[in-house]
XYZ file of C-alpha atoms in Angstrom:
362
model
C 0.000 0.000 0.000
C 1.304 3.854 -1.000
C 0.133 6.751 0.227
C 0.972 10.158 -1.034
C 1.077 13.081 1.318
C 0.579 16.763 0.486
C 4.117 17.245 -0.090
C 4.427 14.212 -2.726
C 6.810 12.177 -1.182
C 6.248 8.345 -1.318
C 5.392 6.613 2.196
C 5.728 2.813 1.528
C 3.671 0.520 3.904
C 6.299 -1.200 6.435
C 4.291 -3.961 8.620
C 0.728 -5.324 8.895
C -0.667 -4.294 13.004
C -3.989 -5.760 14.451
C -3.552 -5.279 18.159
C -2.223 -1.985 20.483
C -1.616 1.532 18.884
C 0.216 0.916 15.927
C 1.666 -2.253 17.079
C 3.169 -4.921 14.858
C 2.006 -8.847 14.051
C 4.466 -9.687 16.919
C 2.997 -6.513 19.217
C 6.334 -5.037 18.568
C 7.197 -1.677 17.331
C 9.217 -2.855 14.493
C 8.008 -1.184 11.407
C 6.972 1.571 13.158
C 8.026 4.984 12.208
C 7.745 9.223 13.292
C 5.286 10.179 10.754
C 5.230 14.156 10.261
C 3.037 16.068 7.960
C 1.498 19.842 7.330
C -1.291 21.371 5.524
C -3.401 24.683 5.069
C -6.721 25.287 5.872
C -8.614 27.741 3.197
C -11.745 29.649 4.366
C -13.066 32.878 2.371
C -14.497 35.981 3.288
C -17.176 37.596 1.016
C -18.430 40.841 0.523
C -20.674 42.869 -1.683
C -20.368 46.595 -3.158
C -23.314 49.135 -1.454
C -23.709 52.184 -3.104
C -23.656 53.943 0.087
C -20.544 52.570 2.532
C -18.744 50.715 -0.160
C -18.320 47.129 0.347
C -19.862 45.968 3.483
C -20.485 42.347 5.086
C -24.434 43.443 4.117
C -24.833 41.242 0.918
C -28.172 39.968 -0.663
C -30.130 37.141 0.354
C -29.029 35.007 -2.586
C -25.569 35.472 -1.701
C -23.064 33.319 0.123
C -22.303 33.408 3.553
C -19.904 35.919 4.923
C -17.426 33.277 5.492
C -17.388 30.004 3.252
C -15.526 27.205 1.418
C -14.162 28.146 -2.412
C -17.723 27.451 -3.621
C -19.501 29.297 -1.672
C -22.194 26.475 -1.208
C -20.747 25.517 2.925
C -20.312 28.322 5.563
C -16.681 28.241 6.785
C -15.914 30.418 9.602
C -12.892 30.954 11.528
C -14.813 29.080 14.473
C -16.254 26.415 12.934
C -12.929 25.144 11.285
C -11.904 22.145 12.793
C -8.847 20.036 12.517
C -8.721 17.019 10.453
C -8.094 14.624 13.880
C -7.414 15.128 16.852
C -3.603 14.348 15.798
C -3.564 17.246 14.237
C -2.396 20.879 15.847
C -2.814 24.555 14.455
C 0.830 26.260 14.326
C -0.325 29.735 12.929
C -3.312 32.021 13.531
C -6.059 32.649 10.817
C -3.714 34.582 8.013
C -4.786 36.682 4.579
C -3.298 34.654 1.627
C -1.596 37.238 -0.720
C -0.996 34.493 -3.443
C -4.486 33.399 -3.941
C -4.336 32.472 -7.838
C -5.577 34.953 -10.208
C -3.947 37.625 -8.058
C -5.099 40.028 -5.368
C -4.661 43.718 -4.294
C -2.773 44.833 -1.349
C -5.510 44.000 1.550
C -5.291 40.312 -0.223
C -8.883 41.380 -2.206
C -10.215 39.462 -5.299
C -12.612 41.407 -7.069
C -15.729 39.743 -10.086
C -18.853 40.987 -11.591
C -20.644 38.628 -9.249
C -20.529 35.134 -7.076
C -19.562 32.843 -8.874
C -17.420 34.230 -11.230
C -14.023 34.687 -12.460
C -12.336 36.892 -9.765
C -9.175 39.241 -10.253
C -6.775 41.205 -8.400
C -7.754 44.782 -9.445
C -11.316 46.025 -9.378
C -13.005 47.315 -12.185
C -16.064 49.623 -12.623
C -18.275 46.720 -13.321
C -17.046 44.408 -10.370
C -19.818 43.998 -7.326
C -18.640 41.464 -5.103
C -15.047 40.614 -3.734
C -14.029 38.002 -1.510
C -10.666 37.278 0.416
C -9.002 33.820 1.057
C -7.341 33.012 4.714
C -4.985 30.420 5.428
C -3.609 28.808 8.429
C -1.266 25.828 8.778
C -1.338 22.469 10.944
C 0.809 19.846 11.366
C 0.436 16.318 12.346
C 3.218 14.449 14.393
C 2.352 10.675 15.208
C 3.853 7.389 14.928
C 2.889 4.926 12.089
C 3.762 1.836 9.758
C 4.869 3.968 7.154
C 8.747 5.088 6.116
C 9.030 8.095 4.213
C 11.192 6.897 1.092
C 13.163 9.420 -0.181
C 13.014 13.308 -0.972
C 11.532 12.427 -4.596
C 8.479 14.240 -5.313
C 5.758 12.745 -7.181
C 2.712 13.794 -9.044
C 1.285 9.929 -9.401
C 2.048 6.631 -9.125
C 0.811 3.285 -9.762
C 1.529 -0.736 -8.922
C 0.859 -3.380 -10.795
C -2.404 -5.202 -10.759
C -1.742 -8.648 -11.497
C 1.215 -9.777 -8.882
C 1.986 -13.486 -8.488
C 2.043 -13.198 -4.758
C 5.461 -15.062 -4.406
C 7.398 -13.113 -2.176
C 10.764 -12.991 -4.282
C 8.769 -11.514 -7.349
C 9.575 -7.880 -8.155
C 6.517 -5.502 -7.913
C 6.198 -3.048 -10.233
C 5.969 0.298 -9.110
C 5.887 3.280 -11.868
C 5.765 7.173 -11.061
C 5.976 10.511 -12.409
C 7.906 13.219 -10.655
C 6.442 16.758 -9.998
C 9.320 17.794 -13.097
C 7.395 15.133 -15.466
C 9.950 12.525 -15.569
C 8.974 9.094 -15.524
C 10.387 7.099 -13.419
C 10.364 2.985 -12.860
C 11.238 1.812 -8.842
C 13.835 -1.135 -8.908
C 13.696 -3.524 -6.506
C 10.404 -3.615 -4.615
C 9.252 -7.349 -3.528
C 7.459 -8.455 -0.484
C 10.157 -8.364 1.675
C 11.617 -5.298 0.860
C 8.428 -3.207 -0.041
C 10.502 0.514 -0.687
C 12.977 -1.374 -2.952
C 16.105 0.015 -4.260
C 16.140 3.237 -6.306
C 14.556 4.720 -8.730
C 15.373 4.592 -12.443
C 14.701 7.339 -14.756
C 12.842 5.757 -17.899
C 13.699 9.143 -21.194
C 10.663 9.919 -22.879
C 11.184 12.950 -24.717
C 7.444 14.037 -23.317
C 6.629 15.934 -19.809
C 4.584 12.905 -18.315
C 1.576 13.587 -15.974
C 0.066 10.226 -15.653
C 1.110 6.547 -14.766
C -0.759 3.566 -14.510
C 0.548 -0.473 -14.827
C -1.532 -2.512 -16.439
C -1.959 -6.337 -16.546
C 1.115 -8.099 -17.774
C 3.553 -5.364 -16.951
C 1.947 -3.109 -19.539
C 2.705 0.462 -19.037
C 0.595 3.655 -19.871
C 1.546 6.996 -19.598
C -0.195 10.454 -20.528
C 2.069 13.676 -21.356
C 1.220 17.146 -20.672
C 0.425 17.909 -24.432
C -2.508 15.055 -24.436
C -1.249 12.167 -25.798
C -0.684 8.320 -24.862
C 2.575 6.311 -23.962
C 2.657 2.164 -24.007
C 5.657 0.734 -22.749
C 7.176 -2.141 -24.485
C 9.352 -4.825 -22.927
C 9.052 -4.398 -19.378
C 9.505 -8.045 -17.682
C 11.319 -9.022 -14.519
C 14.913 -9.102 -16.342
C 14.557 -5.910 -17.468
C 12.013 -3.889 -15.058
C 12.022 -0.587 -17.056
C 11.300 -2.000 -20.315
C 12.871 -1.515 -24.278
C 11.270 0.922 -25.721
C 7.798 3.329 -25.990
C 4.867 2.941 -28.424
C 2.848 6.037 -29.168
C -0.598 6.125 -29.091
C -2.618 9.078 -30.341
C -5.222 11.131 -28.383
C -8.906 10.230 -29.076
C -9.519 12.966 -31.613
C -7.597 16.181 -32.104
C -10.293 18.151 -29.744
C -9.326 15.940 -26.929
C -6.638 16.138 -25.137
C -6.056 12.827 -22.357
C -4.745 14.169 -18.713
C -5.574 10.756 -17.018
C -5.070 7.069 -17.486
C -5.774 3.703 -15.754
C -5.172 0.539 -16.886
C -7.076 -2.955 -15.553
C -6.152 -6.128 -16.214
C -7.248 -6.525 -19.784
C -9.104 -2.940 -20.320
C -6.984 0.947 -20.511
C -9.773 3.864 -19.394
C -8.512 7.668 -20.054
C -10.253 11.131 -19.321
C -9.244 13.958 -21.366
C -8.948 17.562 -19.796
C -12.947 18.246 -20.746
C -13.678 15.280 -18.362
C -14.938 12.762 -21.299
C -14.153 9.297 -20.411
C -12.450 7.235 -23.347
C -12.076 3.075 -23.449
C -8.893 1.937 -25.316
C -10.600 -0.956 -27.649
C -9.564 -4.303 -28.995
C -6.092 -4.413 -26.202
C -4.992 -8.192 -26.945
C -1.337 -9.955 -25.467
C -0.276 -10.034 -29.275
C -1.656 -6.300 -29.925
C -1.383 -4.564 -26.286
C -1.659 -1.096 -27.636
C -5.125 -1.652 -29.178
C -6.599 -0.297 -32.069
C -8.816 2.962 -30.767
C -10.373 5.186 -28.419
C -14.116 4.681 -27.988
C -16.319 7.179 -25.830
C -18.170 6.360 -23.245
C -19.538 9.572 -21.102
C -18.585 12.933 -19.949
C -18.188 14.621 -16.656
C -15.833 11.834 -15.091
C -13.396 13.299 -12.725
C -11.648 10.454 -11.865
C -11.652 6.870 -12.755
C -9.625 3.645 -11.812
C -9.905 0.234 -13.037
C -8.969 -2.649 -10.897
C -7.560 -6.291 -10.917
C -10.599 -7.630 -12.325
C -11.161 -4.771 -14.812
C -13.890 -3.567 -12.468
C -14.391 0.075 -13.022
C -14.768 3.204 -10.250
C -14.976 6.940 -10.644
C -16.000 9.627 -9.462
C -18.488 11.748 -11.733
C -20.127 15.171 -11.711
C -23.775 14.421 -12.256
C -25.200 17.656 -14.160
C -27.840 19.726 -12.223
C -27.572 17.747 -9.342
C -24.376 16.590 -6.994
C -20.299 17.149 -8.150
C -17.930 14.262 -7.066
C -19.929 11.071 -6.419
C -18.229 8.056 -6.229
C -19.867 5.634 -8.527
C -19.263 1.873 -10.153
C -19.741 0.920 -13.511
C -21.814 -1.586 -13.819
C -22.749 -4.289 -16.796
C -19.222 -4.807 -17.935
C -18.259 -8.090 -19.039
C -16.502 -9.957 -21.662
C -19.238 -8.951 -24.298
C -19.211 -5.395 -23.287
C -16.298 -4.340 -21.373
C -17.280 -0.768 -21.507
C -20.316 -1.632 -19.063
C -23.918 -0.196 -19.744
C -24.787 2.984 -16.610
C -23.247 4.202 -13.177
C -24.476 3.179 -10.231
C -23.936 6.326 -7.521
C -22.458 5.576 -3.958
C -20.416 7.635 -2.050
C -21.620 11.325 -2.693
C -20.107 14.468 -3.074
C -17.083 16.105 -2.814
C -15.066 13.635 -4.068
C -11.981 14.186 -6.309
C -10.068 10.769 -6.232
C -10.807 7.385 -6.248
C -9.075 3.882 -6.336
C -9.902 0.019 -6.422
C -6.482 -0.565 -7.711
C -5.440 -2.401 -3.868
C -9.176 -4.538 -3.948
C -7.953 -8.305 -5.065
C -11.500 -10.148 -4.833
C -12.734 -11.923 -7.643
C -15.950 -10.314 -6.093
C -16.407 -6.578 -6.622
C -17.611 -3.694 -3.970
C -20.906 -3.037 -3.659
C -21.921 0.120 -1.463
């Protein structure tokens, strides 16, 4: 198991625990490691122009609150700002963010015609509303089974689906760095689950997206929209021979994101249309082309089984459900409707670690 912190390091998962805090199979402490991490807390302050006093707290009933989140929909206050745990501690006050993107004015102001709309740093004769973001930092400081790796920052990462299980059988374990170099970990089995180092892999593209596929297939997706298959990557030679390009859908689309199942490759392009890669076979792994199958998918992961999760804006209605595809099979591996789960707010979503033959029903 990997997690990936705010500051995009890679955490590799030391030792399975069950009983005590944090304590191992044995009830030792082996395995378990200082875990330190920060992160900022945004709220925004809102205000409205009156003719009158200028802008005021004194806003119109449609309006959002005084204090909210970025959209305005969830009143966030100073007060009512809690920590994420109680491992968590504040270690600054309530703050005004002068690099809010988009820019801001000296008093950290963002000015716009009206909420919600495209706010900038200097007002203009037509702009009405303004708002003002706030920051303020925690930091967490506990113990856990996790062992920071290196000082390698990352952008994504992904492990191969289809392991053997025998302990002295490499893993594969792909990333991309926060530069856009891709980047192939040597040495990571069962027994030593951070492995060795990592080994640059050249493609002459800034990468953005990783995922490893069944049979130590590959797939990565460049900044400028377009698809990467690795060829020859076995056990003997981990990072592969050489890469096979594969085009975007259409030249309108532009793929950001990729995951690849056991026998099935899923991609959203930056408009949030979901593509299926079609006819993938062990003789012809890069398939033959990209096939629609909906818009507004935010995020999507396929899984040892080629089962199928995302996490989808439903128009008119909630943003960032978690849903499951449902109806795929062998005759229709694209699957037939969504079923909606976990709902909203969502961004990211993986079934990448499930290894049932059974999938998840919520």
């Amino acid at each position: 198991m990997i997690r990936r912190p705010p500051r995009s390091t890679l955490f590799p998962y030391t030792t399975l625990f069950r009983s005590g805090f944090f304590k191992g199979m044995d009830n030792s402490s082996f395995g378990i490691n200082p875990m330190h991490d920060e992160r900022l807390m945004f709220i925004y302050e809102n205000q409205r122009w009156n003719p009158l006093t200028g802008f005021s707290n004194r806003r119109l009933l449609t309006d959002r609150c005084m204090w909210s989140d970025k959209s305005g929909r969830r009143e966030c206050t100073k007060e009512n700002t809690k920590l994420p745990s109680i491992h968590w501690l504040w270690t600054t006050d309530w703050l005004v963010d002068f690099h809010t993107p988009g820019g801001v004015d000296r008093d950290g102001w963002q000015y716009a015609k009206d909420f919600p709309m495209v706010y900038h740093g200097t007002k203009g004769l037509t702009d009405y509303v303004r708002r003002r973001r706030w920051y303020r930092k925690c930091k967490l400081s506990t113990f856990g089974p996790w062992e920071e790796l290196d000082s390698v920052r990352l952008v994504d990462i992904s492990m191969q689906v289809d392991h053997s299980g025998c302990p002295m059988t490499p893993v594969r374990l792909w990333a991309i760095s926060v530069k856009g170099e891709v980047l192939c970990r040597i040495g990571v089995t069962h027994s030593c689950p951070k492995g060795i180092y990592w080994e640059h892999v050249v493609l002459d593209q800034v990468a953005q997206s990783v995922s490893v596929g069944g049979l130590g297939e590959v797939w990565v997706i460049t900044k400028n929209g377009n698809a990467f298959l690795r060829h020859g990557v076995t056990d003997e030679v981990p990072a592969g021979s050489i890469w096979f390009v594969v085009g975007p859908p259409d030249k309108d689309s532009t793929l950001r994101r990729i995951s690849a199942g056991l026998n099935t490759v899923w991609a959203i392009d930056t408009a949030n249309n979901l593509w299926y890669r079609q006819e993938i076979m062990p003789l012809f792994p890069e398939g033959t082309c990209w096939k629609h199958v909906c818009g507004n998918v935010r995020c999507i992961s396929a899984g040892q089984n080629d089962q199928v999760w995302g996490v989808i804006d439903i128009p008119f209605s909630t943003t960032g459900v978690v849903c499951r595809r449902l109806g795929i099979s062998k005759e229709n591996p694209i699957g037939t409707n969504w079923e909606h789960g976990i709902g909203g707010g969502w961004n990211y979503v993986s079934i990448r670690g499930y290894k049932s033959s059974v999938d998840i029903v919520i």
